[in-house]
PDB file of C-alpha atoms in Angstrom:
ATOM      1  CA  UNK A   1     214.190 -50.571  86.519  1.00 79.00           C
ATOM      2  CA  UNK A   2     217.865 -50.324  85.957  1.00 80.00           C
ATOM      3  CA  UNK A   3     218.217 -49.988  89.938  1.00 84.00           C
ATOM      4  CA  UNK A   4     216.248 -53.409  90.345  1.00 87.00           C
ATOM      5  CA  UNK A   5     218.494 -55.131  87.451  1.00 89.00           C
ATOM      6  CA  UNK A   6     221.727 -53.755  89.398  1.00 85.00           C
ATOM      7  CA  UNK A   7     220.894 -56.110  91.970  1.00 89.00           C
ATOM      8  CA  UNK A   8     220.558 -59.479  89.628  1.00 88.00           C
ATOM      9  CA  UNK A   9     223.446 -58.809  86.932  1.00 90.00           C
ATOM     10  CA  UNK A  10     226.925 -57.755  87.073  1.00 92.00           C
ATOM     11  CA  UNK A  11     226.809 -54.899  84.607  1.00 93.00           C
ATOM     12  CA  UNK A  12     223.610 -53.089  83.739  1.00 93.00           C
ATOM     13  CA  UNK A  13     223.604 -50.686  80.638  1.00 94.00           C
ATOM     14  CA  UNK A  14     220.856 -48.014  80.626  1.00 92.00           C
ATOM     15  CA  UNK A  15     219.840 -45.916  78.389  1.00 92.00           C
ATOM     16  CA  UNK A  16     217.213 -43.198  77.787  1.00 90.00           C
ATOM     17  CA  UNK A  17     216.384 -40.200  74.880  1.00 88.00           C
ATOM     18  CA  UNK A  18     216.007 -37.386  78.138  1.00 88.00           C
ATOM     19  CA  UNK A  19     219.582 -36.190  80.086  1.00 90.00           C
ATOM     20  CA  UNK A  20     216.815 -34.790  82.280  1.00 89.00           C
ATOM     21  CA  UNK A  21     215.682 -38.442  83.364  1.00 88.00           C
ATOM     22  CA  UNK A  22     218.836 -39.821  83.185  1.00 87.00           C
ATOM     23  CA  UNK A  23     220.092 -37.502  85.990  1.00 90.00           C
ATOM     24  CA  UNK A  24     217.586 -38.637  88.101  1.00 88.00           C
ATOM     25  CA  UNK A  25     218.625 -42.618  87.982  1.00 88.00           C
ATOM     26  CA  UNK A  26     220.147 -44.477  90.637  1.00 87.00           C
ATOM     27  CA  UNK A  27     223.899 -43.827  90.505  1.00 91.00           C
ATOM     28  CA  UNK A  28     225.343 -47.819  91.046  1.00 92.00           C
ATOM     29  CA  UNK A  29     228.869 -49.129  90.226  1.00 92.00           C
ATOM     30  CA  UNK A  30     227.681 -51.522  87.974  1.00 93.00           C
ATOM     31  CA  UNK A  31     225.218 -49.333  85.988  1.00 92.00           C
ATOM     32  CA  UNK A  32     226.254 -47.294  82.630  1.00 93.00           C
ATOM     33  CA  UNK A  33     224.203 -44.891  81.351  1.00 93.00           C
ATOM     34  CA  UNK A  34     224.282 -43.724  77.663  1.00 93.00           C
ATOM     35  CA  UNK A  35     221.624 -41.077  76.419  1.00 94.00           C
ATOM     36  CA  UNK A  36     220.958 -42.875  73.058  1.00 94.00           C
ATOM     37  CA  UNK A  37     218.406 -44.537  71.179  1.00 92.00           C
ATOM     38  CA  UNK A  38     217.366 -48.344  71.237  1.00 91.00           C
ATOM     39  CA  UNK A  39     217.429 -48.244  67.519  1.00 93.00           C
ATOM     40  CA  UNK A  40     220.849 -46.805  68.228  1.00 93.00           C
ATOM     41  CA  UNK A  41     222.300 -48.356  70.473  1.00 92.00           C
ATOM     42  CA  UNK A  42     226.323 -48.045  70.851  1.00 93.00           C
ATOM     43  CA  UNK A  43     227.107 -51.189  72.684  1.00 94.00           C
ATOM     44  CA  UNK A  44     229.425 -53.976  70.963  1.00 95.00           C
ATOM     45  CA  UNK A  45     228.223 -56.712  69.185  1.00 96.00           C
ATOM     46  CA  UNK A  46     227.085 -59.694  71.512  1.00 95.00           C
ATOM     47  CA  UNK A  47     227.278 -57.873  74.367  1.00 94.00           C
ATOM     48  CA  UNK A  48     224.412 -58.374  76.599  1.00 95.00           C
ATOM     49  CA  UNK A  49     222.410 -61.676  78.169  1.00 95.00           C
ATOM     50  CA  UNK A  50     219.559 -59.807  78.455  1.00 95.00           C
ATOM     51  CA  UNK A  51     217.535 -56.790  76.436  1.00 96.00           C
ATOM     52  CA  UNK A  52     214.074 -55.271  78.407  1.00 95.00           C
ATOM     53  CA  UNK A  53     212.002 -52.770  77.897  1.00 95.00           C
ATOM     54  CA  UNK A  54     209.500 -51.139  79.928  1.00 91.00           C
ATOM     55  CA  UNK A  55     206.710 -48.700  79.059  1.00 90.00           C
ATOM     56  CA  UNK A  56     208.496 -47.913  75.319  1.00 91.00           C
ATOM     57  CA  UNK A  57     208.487 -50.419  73.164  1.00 93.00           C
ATOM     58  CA  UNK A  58     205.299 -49.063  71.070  1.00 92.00           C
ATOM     59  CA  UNK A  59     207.196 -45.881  70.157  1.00 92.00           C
ATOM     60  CA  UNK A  60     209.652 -47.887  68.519  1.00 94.00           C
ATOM     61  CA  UNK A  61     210.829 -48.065  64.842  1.00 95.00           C
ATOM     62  CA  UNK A  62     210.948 -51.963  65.420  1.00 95.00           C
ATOM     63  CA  UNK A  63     212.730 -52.692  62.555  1.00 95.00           C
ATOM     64  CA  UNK A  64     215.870 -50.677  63.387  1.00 96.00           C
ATOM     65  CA  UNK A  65     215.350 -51.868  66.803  1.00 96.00           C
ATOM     66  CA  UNK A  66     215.355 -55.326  66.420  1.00 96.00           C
ATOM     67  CA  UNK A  67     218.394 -55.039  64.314  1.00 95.00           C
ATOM     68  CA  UNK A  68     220.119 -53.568  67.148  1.00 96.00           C
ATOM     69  CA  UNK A  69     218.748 -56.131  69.661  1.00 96.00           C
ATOM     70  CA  UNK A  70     219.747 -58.987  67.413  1.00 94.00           C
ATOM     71  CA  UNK A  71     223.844 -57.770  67.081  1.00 95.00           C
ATOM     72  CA  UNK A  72     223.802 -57.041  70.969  1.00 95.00           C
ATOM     73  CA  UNK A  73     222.511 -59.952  71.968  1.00 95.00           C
ATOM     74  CA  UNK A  74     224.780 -63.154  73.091  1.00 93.00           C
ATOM     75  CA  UNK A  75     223.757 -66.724  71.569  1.00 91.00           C
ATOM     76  CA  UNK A  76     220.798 -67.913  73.679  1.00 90.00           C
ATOM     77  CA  UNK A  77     220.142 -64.070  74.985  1.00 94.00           C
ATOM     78  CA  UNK A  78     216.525 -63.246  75.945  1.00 95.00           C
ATOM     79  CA  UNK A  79     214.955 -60.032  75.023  1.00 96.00           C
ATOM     80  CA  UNK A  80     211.977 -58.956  77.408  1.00 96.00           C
ATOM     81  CA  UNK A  81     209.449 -56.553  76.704  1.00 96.00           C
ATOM     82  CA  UNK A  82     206.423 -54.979  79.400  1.00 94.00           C
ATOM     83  CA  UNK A  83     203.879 -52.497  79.457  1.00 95.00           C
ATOM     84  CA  UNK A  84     201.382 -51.367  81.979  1.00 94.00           C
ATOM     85  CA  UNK A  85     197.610 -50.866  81.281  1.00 93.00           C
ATOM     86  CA  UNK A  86     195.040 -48.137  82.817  1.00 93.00           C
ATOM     87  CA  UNK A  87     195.960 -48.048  86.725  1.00 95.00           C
ATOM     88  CA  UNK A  88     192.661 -49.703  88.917  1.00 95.00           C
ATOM     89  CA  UNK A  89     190.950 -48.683  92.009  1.00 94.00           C
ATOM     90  CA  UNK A  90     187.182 -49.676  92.584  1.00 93.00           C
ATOM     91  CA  UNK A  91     184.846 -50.045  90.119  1.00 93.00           C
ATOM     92  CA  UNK A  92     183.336 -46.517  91.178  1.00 91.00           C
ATOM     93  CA  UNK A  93     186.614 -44.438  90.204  1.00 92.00           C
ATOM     94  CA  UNK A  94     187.869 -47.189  87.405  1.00 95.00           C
ATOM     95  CA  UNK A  95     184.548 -45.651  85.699  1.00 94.00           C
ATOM     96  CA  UNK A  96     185.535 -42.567  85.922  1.00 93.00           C
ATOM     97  CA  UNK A  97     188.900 -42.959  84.942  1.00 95.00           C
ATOM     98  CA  UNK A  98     187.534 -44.486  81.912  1.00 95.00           C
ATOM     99  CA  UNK A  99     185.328 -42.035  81.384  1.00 95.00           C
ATOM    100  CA  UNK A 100     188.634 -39.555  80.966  1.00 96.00           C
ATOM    101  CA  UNK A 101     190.439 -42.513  79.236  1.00 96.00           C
ATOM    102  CA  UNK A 102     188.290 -42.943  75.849  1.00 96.00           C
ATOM    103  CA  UNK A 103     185.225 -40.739  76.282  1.00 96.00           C
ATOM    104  CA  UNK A 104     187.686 -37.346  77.165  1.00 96.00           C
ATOM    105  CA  UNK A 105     191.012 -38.414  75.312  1.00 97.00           C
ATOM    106  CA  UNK A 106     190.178 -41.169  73.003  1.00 95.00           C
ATOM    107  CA  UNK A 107     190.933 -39.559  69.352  1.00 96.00           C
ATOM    108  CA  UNK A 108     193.917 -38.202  71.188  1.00 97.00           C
ATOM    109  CA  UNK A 109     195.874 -40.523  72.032  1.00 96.00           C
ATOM    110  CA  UNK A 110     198.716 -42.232  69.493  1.00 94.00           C
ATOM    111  CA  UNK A 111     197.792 -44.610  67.346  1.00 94.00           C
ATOM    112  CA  UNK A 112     200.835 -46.370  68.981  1.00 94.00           C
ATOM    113  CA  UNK A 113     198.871 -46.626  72.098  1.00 93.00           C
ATOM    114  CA  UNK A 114     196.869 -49.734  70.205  1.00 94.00           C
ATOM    115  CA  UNK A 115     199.761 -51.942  71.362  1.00 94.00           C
ATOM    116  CA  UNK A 116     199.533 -52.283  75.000  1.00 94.00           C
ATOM    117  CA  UNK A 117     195.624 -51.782  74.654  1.00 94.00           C
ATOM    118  CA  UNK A 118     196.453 -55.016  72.805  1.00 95.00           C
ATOM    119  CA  UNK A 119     198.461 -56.735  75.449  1.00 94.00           C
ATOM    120  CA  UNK A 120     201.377 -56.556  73.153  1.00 94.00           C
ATOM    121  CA  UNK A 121     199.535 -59.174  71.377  1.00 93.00           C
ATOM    122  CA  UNK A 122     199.693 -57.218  67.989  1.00 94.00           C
ATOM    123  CA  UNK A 123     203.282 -56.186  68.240  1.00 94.00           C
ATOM    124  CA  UNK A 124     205.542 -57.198  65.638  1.00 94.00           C
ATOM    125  CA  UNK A 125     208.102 -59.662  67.736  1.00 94.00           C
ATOM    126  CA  UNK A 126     210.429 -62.014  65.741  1.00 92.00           C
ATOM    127  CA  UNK A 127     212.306 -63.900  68.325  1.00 93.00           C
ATOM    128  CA  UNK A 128     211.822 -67.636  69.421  1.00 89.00           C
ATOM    129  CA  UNK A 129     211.073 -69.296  71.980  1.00 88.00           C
ATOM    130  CA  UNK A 130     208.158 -67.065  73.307  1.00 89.00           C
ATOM    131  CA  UNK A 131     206.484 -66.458  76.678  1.00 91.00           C
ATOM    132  CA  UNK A 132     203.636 -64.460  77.400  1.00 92.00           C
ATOM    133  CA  UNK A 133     202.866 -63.634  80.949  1.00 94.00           C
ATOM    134  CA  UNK A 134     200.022 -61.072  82.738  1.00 94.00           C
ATOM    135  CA  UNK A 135     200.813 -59.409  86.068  1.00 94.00           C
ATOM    136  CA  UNK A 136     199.730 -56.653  88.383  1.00 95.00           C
ATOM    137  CA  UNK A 137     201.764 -54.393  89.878  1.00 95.00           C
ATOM    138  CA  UNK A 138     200.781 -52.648  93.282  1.00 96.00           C
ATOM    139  CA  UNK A 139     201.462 -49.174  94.662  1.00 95.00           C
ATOM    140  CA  UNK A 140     199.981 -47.434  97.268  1.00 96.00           C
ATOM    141  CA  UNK A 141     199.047 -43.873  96.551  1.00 95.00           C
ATOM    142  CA  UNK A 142     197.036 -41.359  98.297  1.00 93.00           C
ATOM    143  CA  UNK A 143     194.478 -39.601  95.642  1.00 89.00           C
ATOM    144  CA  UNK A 144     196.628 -36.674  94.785  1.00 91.00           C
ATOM    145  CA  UNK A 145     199.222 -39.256  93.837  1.00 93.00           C
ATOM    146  CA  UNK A 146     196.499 -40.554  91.284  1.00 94.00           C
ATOM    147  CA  UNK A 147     195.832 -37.160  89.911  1.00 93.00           C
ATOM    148  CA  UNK A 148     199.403 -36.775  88.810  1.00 94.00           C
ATOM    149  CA  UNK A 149     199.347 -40.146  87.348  1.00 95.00           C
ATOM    150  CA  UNK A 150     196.634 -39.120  85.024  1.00 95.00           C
ATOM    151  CA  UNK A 151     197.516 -35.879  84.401  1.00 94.00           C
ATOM    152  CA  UNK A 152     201.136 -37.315  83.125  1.00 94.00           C
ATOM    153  CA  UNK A 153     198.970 -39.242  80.125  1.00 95.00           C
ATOM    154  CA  UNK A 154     200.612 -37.796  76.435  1.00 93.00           C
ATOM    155  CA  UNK A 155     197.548 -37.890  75.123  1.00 96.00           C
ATOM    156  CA  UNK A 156     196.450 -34.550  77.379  1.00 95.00           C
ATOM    157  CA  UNK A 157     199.023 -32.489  75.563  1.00 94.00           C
ATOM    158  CA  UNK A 158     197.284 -33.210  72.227  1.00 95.00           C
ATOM    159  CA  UNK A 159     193.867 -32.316  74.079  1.00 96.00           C
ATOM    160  CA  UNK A 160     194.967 -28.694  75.158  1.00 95.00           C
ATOM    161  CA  UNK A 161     196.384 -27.925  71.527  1.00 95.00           C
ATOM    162  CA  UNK A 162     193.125 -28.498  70.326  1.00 95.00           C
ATOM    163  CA  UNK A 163     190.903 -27.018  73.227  1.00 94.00           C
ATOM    164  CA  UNK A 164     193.178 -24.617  75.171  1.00 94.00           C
ATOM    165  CA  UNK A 165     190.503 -23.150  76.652  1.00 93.00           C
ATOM    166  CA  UNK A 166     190.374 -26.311  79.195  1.00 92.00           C
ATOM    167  CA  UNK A 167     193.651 -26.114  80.405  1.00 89.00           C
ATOM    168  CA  UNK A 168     193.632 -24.829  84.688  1.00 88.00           C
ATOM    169  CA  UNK A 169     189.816 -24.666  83.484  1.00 90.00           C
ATOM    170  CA  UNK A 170     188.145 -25.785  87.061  1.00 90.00           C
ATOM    171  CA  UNK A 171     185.212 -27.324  84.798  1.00 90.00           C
ATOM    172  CA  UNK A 172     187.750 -29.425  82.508  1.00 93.00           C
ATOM    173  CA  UNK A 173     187.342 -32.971  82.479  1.00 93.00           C
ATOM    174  CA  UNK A 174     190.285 -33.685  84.738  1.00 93.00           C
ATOM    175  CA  UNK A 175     189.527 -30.884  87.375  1.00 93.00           C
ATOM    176  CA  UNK A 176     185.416 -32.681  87.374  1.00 93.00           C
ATOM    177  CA  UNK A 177     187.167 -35.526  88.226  1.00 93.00           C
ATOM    178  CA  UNK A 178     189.280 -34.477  91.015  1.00 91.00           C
ATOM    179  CA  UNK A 179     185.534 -33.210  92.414  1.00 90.00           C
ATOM    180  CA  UNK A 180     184.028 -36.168  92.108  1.00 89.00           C
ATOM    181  CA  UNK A 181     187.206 -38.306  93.179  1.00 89.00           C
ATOM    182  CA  UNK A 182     186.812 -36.303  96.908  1.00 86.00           C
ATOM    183  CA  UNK A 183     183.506 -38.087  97.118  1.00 85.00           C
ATOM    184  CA  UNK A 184     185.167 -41.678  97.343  1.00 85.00           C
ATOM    185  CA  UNK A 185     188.272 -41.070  98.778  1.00 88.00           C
ATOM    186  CA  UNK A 186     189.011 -38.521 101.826  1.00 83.00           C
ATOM    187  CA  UNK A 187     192.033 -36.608 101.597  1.00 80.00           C
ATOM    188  CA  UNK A 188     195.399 -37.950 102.393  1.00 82.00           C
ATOM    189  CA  UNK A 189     194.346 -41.383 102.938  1.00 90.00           C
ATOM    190  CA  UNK A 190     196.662 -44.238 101.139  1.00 93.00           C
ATOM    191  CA  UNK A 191     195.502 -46.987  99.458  1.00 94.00           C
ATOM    192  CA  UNK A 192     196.303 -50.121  97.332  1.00 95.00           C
ATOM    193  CA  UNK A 193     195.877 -49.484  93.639  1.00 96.00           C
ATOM    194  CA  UNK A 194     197.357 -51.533  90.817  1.00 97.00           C
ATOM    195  CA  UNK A 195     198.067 -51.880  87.199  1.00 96.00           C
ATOM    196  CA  UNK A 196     198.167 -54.497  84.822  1.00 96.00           C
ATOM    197  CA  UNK A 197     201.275 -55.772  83.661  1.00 96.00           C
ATOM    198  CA  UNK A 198     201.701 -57.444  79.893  1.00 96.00           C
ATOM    199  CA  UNK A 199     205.205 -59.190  79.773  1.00 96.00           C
ATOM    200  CA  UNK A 200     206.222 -60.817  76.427  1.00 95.00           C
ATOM    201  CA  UNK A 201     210.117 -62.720  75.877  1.00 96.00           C
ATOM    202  CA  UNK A 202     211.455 -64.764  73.425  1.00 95.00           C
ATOM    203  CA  UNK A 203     215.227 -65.609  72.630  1.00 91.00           C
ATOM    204  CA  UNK A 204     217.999 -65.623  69.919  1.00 77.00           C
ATOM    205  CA  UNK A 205     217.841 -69.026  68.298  1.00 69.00           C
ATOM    206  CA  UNK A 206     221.338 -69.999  67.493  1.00 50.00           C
TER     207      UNK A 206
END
């Protein structure tokens, strides 16, 4: 995101928990990267027009966040926060990827997850002037792209810690879905899947 930002604003400060991640971002003139904290942050007071964040806001302490977000923010700065829901296919797979989704992983998954299951409705959010938006966002991905999606979701690692015995198990849930997955879609092919996107902003009232 930080890439995409590069191109709209002058300066663009990033930052992430992981050095890992952060020496995979786009190197640009006009980004800085700090591995810190948003409840953290090391930025001067009134420093920024803008505040976003994508994908992380419901791991937040939001209290210690929003402290931080309202000394770096100018007068009349916007803070803008998004999350994206389950990805969608057809109705055939979206079953079975909510199969996996509640009926596999459902009393694993953080409690924190409520929040974008919520739209970001339920979030604590303090600022004025508010917008709420929905969007999708599109990718195109062949099916093996799809698997790695799903097998990324946190709340797996909780799974295998409590039933080790499914992990590289070729009748786990994940590896029964990859079967049945090569019944809809033929290996290799590409095509147009999307997710859900929940957008909320408000701004400092000064």
């Amino acid at each position: 995101m930080a890439q995409q930002l590069a191109h709209k604003f002058k300066e663009v400060y990033a930052t992430d928990l992981s050095k890992e991640q952060l020496s995979y971002a786009a190197k640009l003139d006009n980004i800085k990267y700090k591995c810190e904290t948003g409840e953290e942050c090391s930025a001067a007071d009134q420093s920024f027009d803008l505040v976003t964040v994508a994908q992380a806001i419901h791991w937040f302490d939001f209290e210690k966040f929003y402290k931080q977000v309202l000394r770096v923010l100018k007068p009349g700065g916007v803070i803008a926060i998004w999350v994206y829901e389950n990805i969608r296919v057809n109705d055939a797979i979206d079953e079975q990827i909510g199969y996996l989704y509640q009926d596999v992983l459902g009393p694993y998954w953080a409690s924190e997850r409520k929040y974008i299951e919520d739209k970001l409705q339920t979030i604590p959010f303090p600022f004025g002037g508010q917008l709420k938006a929905e969007f999708r966002m599109e990718v195109e991905w062949n099916h093996e792209q799809l698997l790695g999606y799903l097998n990324s979701w946190s709340a797996w690692g909780s799974y295998y810690q409590i039933n080790p015995q499914e992990k590289n198990n070729e009748n786990s849930p994940i590896e029964r879905f990859k079967r049945a997955l090569q019944k809809y879609w033929p290996d290799g092919e590409k095509r147009t899947l999307w997710f859900p996107v929940y957008l909320r902003m408000g701004n400092m009232e000064h």
